[in-house]
Short mmCIF file of C-alpha atoms and ligand atoms in Angstrom, two decimals:
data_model
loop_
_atom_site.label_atom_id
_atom_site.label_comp_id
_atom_site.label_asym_id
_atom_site.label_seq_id
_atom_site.Cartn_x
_atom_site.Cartn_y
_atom_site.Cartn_z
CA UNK A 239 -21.09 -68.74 -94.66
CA UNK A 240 -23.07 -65.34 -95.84
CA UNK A 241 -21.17 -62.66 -97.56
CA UNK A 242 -20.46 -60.78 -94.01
CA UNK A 243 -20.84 -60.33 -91.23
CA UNK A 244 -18.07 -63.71 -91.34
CA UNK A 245 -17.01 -65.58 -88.36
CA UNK A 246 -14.10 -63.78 -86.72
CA UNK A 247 -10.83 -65.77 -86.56
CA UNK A 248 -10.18 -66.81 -82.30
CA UNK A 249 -7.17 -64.82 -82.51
CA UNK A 250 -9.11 -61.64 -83.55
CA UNK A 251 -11.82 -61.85 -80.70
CA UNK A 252 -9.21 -62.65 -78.30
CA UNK A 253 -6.88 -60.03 -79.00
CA UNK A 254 -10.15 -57.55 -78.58
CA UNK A 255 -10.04 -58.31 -74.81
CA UNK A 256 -6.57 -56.33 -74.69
CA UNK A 257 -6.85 -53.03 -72.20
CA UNK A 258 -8.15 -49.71 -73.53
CA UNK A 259 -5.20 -47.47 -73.70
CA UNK A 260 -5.42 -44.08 -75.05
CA UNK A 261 -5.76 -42.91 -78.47
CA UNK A 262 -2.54 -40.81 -78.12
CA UNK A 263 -0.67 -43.19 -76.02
CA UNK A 264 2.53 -43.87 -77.34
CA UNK A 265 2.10 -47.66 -77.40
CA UNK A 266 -0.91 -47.11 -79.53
CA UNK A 267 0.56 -44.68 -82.00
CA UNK A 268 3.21 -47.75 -82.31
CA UNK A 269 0.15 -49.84 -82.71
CA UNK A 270 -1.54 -47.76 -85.07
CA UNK A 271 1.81 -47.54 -87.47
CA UNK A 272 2.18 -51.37 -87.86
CA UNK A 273 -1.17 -51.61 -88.62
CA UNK A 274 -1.15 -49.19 -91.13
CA UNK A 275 1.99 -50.98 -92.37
CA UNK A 276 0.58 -54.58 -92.83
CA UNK A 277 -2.42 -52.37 -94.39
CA UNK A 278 -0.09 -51.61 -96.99
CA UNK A 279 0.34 -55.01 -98.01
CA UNK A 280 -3.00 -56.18 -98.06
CA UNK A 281 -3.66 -53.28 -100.57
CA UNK A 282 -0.54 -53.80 -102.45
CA UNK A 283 -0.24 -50.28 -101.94
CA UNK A 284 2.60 -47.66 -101.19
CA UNK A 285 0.28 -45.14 -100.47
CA UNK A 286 1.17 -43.49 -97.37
CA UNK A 287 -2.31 -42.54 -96.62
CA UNK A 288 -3.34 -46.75 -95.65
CA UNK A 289 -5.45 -46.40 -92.47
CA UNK A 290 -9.06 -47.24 -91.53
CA UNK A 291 -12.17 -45.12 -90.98
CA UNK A 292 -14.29 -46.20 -87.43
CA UNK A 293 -17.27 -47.43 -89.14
CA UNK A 294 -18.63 -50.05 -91.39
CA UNK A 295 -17.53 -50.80 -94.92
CA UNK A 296 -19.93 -47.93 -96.02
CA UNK A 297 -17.92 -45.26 -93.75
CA UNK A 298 -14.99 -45.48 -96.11
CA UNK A 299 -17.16 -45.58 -99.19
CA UNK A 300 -18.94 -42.39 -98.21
CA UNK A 301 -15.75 -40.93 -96.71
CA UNK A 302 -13.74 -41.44 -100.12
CA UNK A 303 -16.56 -39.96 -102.66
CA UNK A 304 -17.57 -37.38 -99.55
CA UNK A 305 -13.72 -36.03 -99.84
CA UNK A 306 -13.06 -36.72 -103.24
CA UNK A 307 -16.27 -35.31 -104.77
CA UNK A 308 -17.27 -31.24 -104.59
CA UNK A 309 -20.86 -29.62 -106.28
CA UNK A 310 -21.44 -30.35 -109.61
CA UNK A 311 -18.15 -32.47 -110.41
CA UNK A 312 -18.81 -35.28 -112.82
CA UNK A 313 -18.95 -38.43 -111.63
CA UNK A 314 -19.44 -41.86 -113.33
CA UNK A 315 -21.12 -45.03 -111.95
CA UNK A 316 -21.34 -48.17 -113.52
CA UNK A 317 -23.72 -49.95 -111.68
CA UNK A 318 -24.59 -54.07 -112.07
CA UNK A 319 -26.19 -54.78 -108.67
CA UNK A 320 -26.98 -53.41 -105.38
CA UNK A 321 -23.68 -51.78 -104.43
CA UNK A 322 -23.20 -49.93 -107.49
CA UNK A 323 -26.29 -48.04 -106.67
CA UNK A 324 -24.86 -47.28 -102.97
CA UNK A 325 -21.87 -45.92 -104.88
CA UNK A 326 -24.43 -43.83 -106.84
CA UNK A 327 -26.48 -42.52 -104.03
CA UNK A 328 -23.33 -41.86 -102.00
CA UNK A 329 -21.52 -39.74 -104.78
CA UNK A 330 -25.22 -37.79 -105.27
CA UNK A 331 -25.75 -36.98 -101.58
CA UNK A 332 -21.80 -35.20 -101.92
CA UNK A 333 -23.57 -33.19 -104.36
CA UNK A 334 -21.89 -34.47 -107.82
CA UNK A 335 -23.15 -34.57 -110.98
CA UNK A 336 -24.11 -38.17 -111.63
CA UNK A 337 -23.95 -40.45 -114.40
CA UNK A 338 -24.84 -44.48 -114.15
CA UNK A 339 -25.64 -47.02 -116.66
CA UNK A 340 -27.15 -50.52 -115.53
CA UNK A 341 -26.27 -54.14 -116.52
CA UNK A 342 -28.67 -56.70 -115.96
CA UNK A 343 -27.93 -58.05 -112.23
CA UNK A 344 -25.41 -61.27 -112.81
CA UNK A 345 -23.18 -59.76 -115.77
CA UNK A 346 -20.11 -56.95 -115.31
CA UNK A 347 -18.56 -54.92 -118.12
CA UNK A 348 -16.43 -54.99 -120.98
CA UNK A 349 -14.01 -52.36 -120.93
CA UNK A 350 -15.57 -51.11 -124.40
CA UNK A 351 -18.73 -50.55 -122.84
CA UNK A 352 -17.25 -48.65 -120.22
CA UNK A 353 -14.90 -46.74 -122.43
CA UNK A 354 -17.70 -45.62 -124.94
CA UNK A 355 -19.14 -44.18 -121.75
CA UNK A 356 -16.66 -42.19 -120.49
CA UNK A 357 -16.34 -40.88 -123.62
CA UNK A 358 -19.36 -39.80 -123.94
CA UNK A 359 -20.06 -38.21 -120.11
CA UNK A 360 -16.13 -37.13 -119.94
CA UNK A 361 -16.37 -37.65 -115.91
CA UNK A 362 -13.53 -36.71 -113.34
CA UNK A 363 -14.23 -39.16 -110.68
CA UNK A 364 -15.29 -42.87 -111.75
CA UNK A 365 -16.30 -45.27 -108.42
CA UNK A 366 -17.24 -48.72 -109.48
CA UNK A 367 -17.49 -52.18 -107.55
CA UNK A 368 -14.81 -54.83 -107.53
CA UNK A 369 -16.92 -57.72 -106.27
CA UNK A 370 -20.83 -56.89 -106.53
CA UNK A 371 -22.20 -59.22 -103.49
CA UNK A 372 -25.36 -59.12 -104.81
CA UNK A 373 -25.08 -60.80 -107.58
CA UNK A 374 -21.69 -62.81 -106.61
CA UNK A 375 -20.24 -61.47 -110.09
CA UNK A 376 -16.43 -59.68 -109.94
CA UNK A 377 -15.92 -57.34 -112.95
CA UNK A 378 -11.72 -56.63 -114.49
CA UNK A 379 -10.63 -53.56 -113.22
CA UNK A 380 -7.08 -53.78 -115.37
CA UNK A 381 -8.16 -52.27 -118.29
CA UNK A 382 -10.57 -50.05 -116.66
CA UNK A 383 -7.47 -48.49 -114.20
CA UNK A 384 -4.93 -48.37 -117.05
CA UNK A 385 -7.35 -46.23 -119.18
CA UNK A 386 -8.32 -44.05 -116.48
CA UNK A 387 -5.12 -43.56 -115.03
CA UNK A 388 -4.03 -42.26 -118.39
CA UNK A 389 -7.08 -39.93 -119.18
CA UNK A 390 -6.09 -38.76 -115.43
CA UNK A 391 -9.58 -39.38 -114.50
CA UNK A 392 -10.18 -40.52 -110.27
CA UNK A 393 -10.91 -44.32 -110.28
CA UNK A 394 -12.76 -45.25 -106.56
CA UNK A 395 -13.11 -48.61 -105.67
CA UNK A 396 -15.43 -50.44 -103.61
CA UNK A 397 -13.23 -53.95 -103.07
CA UNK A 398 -15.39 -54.36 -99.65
CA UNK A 399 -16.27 -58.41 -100.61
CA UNK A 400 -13.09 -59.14 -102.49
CA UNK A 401 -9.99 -57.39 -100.77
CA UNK A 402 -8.02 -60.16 -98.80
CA UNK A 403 -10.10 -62.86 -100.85
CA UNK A 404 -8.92 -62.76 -104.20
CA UNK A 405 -5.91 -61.22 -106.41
CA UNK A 406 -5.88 -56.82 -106.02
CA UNK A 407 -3.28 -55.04 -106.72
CA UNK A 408 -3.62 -51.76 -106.10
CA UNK A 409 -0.46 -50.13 -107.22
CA UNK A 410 -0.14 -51.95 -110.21
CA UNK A 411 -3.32 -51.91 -111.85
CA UNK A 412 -3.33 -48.25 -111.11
CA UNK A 413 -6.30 -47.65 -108.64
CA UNK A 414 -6.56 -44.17 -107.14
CA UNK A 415 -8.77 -45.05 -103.81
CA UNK A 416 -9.91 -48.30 -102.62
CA UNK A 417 -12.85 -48.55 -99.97
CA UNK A 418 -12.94 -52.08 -97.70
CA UNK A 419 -14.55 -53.52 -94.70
CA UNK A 420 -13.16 -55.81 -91.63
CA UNK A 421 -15.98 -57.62 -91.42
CA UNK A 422 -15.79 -59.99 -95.07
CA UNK A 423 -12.64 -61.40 -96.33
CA UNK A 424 -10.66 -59.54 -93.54
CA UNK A 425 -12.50 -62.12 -90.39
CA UNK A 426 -13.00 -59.03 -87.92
CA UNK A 427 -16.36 -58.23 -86.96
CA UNK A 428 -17.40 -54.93 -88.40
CA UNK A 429 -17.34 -51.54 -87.85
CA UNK A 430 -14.08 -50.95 -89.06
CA UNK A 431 -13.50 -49.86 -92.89
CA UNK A 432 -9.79 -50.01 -94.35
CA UNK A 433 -9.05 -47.44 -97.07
CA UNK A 434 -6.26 -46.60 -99.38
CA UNK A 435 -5.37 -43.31 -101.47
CA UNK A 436 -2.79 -42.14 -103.60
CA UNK A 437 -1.26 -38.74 -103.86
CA UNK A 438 -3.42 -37.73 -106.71
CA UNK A 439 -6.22 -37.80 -104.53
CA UNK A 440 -4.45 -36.63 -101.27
CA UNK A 441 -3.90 -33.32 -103.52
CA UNK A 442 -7.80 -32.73 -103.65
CA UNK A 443 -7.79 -33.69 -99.66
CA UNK A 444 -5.42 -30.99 -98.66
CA UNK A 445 -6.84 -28.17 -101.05
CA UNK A 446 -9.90 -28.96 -98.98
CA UNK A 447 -8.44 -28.96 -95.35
CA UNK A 448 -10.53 -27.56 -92.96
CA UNK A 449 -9.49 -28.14 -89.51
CA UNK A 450 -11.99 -28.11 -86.54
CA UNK A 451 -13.31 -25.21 -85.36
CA UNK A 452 -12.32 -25.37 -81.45
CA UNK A 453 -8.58 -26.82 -82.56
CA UNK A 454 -7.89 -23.91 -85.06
CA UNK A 455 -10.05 -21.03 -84.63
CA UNK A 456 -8.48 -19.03 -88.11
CA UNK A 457 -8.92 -21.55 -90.31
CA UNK A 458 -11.39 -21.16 -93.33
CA UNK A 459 -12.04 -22.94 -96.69
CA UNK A 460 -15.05 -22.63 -98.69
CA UNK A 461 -14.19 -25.72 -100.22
CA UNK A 462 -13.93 -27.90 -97.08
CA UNK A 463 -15.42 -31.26 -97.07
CA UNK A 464 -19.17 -31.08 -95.50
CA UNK A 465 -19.21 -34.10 -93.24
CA UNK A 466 -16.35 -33.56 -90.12
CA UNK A 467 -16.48 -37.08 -88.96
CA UNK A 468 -15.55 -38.63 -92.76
CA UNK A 469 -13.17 -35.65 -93.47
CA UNK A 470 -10.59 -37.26 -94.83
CA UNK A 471 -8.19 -34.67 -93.83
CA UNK A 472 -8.46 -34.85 -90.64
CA UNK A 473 -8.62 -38.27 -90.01
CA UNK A 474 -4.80 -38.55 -92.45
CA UNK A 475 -3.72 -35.88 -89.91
CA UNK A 476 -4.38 -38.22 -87.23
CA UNK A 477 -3.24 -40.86 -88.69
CA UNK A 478 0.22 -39.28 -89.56
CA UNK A 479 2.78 -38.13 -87.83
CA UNK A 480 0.92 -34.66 -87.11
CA UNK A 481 -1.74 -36.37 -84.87
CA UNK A 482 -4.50 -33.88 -85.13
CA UNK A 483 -7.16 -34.83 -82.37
CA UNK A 484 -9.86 -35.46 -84.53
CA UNK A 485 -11.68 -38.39 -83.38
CA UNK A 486 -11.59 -40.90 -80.28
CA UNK A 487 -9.86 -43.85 -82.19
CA UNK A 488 -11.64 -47.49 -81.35
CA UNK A 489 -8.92 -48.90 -79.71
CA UNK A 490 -10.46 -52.79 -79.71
CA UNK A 491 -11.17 -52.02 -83.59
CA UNK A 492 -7.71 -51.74 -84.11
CA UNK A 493 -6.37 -54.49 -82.05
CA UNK A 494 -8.79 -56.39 -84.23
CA UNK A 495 -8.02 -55.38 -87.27
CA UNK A 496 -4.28 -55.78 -86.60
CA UNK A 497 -4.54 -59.32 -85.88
CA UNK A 498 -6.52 -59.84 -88.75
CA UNK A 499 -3.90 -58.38 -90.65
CA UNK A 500 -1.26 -60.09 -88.80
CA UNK A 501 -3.20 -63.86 -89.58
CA UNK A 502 -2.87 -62.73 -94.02
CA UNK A 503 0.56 -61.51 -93.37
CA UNK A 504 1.23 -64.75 -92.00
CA UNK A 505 -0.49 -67.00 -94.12
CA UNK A 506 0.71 -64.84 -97.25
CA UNK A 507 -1.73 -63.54 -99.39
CA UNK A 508 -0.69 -65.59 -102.09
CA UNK A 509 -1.61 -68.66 -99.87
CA UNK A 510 -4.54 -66.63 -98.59
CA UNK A 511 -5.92 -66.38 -102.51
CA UNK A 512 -5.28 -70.03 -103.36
CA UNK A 513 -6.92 -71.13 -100.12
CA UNK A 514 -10.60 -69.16 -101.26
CA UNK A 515 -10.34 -69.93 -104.96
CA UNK A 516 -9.53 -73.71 -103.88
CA UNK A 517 -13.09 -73.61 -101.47
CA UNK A 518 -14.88 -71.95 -103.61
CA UNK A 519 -14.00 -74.66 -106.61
CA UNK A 520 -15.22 -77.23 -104.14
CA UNK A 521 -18.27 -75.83 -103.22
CA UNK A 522 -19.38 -75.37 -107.23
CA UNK A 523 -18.58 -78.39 -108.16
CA UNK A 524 -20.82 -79.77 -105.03
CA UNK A 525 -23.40 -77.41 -105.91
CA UNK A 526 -23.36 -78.84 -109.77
CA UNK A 527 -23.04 -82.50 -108.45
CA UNK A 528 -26.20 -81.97 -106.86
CA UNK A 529 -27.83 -80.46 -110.00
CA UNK A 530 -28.43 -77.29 -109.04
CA UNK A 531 -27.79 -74.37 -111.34
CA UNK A 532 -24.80 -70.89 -110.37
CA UNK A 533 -26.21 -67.73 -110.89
CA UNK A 534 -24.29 -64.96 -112.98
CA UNK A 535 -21.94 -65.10 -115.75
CA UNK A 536 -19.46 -68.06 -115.54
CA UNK A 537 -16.22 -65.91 -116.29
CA UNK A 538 -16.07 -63.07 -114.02
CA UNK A 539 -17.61 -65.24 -110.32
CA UNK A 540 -16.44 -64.08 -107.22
CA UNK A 541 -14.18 -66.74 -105.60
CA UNK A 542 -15.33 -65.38 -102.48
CA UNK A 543 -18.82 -65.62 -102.61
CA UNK A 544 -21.22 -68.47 -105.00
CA UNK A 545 -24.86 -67.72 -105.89
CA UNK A 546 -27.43 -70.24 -106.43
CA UNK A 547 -30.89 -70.88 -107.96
CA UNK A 548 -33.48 -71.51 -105.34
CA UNK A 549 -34.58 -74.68 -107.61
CA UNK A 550 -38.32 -74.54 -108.53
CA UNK A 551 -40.58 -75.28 -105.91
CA UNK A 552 -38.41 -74.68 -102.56
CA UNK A 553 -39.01 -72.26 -100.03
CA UNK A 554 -35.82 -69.91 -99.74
CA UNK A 555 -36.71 -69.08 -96.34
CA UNK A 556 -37.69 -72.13 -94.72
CA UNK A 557 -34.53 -73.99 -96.23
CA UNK A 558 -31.56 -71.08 -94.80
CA UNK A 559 -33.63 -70.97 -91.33
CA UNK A 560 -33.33 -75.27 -91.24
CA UNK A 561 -29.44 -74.61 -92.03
CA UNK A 562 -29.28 -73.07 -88.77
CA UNK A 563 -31.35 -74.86 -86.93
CA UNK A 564 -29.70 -78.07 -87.38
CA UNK A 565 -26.19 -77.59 -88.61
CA UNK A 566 -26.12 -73.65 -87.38
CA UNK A 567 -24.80 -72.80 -90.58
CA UNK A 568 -25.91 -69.29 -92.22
CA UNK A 569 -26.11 -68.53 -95.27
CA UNK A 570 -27.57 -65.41 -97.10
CA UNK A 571 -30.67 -64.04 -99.38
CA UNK A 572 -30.21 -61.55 -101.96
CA UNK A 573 -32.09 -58.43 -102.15
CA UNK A 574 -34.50 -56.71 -104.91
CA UNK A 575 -35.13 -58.16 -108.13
CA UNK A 576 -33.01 -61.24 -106.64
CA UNK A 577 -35.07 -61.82 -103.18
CA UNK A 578 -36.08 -65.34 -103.31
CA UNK A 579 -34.38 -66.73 -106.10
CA UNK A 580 -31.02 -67.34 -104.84
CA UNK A 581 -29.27 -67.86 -102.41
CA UNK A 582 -25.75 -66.40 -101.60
CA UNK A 583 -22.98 -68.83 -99.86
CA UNK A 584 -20.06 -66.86 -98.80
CA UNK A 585 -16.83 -68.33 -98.67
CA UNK A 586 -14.45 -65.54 -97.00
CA UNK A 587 -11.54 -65.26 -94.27
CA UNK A 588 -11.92 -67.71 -91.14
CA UNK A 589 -14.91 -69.10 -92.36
CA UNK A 590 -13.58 -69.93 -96.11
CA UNK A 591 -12.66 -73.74 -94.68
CA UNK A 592 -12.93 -77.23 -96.25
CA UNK A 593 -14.79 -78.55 -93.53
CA UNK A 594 -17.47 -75.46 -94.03
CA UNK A 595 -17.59 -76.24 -97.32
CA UNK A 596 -18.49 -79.97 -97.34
CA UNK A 597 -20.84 -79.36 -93.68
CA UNK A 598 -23.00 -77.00 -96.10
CA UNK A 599 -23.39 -79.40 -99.26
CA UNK A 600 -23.99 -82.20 -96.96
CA UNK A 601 -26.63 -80.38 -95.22
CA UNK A 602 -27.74 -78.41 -98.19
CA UNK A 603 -28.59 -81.76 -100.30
CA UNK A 604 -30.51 -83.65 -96.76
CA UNK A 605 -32.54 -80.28 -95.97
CA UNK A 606 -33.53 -80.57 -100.29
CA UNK A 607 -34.00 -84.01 -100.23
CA UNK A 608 -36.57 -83.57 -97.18
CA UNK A 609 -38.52 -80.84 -98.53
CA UNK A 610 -38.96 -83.26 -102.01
CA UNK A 611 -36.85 -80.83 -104.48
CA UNK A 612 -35.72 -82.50 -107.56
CA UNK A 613 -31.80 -82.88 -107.20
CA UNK A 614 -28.99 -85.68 -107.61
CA UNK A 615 -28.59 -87.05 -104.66
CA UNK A 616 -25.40 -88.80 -103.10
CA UNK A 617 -22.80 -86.84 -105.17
CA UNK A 618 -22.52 -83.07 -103.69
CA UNK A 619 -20.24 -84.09 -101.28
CA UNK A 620 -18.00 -86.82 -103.25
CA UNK A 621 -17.72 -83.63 -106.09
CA UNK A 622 -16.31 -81.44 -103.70
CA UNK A 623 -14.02 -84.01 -101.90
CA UNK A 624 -12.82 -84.90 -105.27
CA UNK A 625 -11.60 -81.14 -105.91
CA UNK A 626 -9.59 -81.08 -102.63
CA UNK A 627 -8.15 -84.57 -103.06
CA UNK A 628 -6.92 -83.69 -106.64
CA UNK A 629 -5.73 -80.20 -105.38
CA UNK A 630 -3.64 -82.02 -102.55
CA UNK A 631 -2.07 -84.52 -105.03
CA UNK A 632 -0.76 -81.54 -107.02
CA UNK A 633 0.81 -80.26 -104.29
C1 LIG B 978 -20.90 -55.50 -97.45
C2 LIG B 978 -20.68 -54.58 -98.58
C3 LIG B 978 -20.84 -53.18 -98.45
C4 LIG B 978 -21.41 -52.48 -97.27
O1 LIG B 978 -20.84 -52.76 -96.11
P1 LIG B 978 -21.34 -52.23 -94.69
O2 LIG B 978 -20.24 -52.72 -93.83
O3 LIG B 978 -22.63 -52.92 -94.42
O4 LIG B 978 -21.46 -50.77 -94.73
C5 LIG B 978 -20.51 -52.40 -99.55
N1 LIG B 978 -20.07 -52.95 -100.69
C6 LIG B 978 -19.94 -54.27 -100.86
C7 LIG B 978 -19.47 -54.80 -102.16
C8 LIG B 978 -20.23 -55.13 -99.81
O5 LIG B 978 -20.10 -56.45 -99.98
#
């Protein structure tokens, strides 16, 4: 129960142990086509350009801003946690010209702060994060996209901890790119990162193509994109119909993340959002039976991941590493300002269960109770049952 790596669903793992084939075999350019199909609905997206980049979450981060971005164009980043500054670092290291503000970890924005801002810095790219798994705080995009789509300004998104979790509707709300990982909401392990991008973008892409030198010895552009294996050209040309041998495609990765595209397409992502907003209003109201406090602002939580004060007194450490050890359940730490005051219980894909979630607060509340913290006992559990019995009444 950590905000990823997440427990891989059976069917995932087991449909890794298919044969290696090719990565030009015609079975796996069938393959390759459905997944980028059921891709398409995960994204609520008709982009054509839906595929993944081999790599972690990161890789399609880096390979959106890395394509997107060229010397000196302006680029705004919002930052309110950890992510926000990868977005930062990323879009710097492509050479842009960078402007961030800060929020105070465990808020998001208004869309007036963020529209004063781009008033004032006038960017052309803006890359901001959906769900900041840091702090376990989501902030609106809506607003955010409708503005920028009018201004014509590039909106990136980094919906790595909230795509396949929660409500994101690409198309709609009018998002340009949208970065993602397998191995969060998606139950695949890692190492392969989903990515979306409209035409608008694509535009940029091909004014920047710059095929391989050994595949197409005439072919110059002093634009080109500087890193070959995130060039998002050439990895759409593979990915289309053209089939430009760029890389060796992970075949297991894709049988992977098919499947765990195949097991949202099934359930329906409709279902699929219900079933993690349901979990994670059973684990709060577990966490609050016990007396123990959320962390962030109350309106914009992530349904797919909860944050909690360490209460006063208790050993972060020692309490996640006696989760494992007796009920092997894992949950996570936060980083900088955050390290050992909360804790961060993830509640995505496979593992986002009803039996996870009232394990934990059972085990939670007996691992408190033995190292003498001051909570409410005997009520964590009954809270959270309460929640699902209510929710299966409505039904
Ligand atoms: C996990 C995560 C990442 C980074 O993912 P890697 O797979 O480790 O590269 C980026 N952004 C967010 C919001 C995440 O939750």
């Amino acid at each position: 129960m950590t905000p990823g790596p997440v427990e891989a669903d059976p069917r995932v793992l087991q449909a890794m142990t298919s044969p290696i084939i090719g990565q030009f075999d015609s079975q796996f350019l069938e393959l390759m086509d459905e997944t980028m199909e059921l891709g398409r609905y995960v994204f609520q997206t008709k982009n054509k350009n839906t595929f993944s980049i081999n790599g972690t979450a990161r890789s399609g981060i880096e390979a959106l801003l890395g394509s997107i971005i060229e010397p000196n164009d302006k680029v705004y980043v919002p930052i309110f946690g950890r992510f926000g500054h990868l977005m930062a670092e990323i879009a710097k290291r492509a050479k842009g010209n960078v402007h961030t503000t800060e929020k105070e970890w465990g808020t998001t924005y208004t869309f007036e702060e963020l529209k004063k801002e781009i008033e004032f810095f006038n960017p052309k790219v803006i890359a901001i994060v959906h769900g900041e798994t840091s702090t376990g705080c989501m902030q609106p995009l809506k607003e955010l996209a409708n503005y920028t789509k009018k201004h014509n300004i590039i909106l990136v998104v980094d919906a790595v901890a909230t795509l396949g979790g929660t409500e994101f509707k690409t198309d709609e709300w009018g998002i340009d790119a949208v970065a993602t990982g397998s191995q969060k909401c998606l139950a695949v392990p890692s190492g392969m990162a989903p990515i979306t991008y409209n035409e608008k973008v694509e535009s940029i892409i091909l004014a920047r193509k710059k095929i391989e030198q050994g595949l197409d010895i005439n072919d110059y552009n002093d634009r080109m994109i500087s890193s070959n294996y995130l060039d998002l050209y050439q990895n759409q040309e593979y990915w289309n119909s053209t089939r430009l041998n760029h890389h060796t495609e992970s075949t297991s990765m894709v049988y992977a993340l098919r499947e765990g595209y195949r097991l949202l397409y099934e359930e329906g992502l409709e279902n699929r959002i219900a079933r993690h907003a349901l979990n994670k209003r059973a684990l709060v109201a577990g966490i609050r039976a016990m007396g123990l406090e959320i962390f962030g602002e109350e309106n914009n939580q992530m349904p797919t991941l909860t944050c909690v004060y360490v209460p006063e007194g208790i050993n972060d450490i020692e309490v996640r590493e006696e989760l494992v050890n007796h009920f092997k359940i894992e949950i996570a730490a936060s980083f900088g300002v955050l390290t050992g005051k909360i804790w961060r219980i993830g509640n995505m894909g496979y593992s986002s269960r009803k039996e996870n979630v009232l394990l934990m607060l059972g085990a939670l509340e007996v691992i408190l109770i033995k190292h003498h913290a001051s909570i409410i006992q005997g009520k964590a559990v009954l809270a959270a049952l309460d929640v699902y019995e209510s929710a299966e009444e409505n039904i």
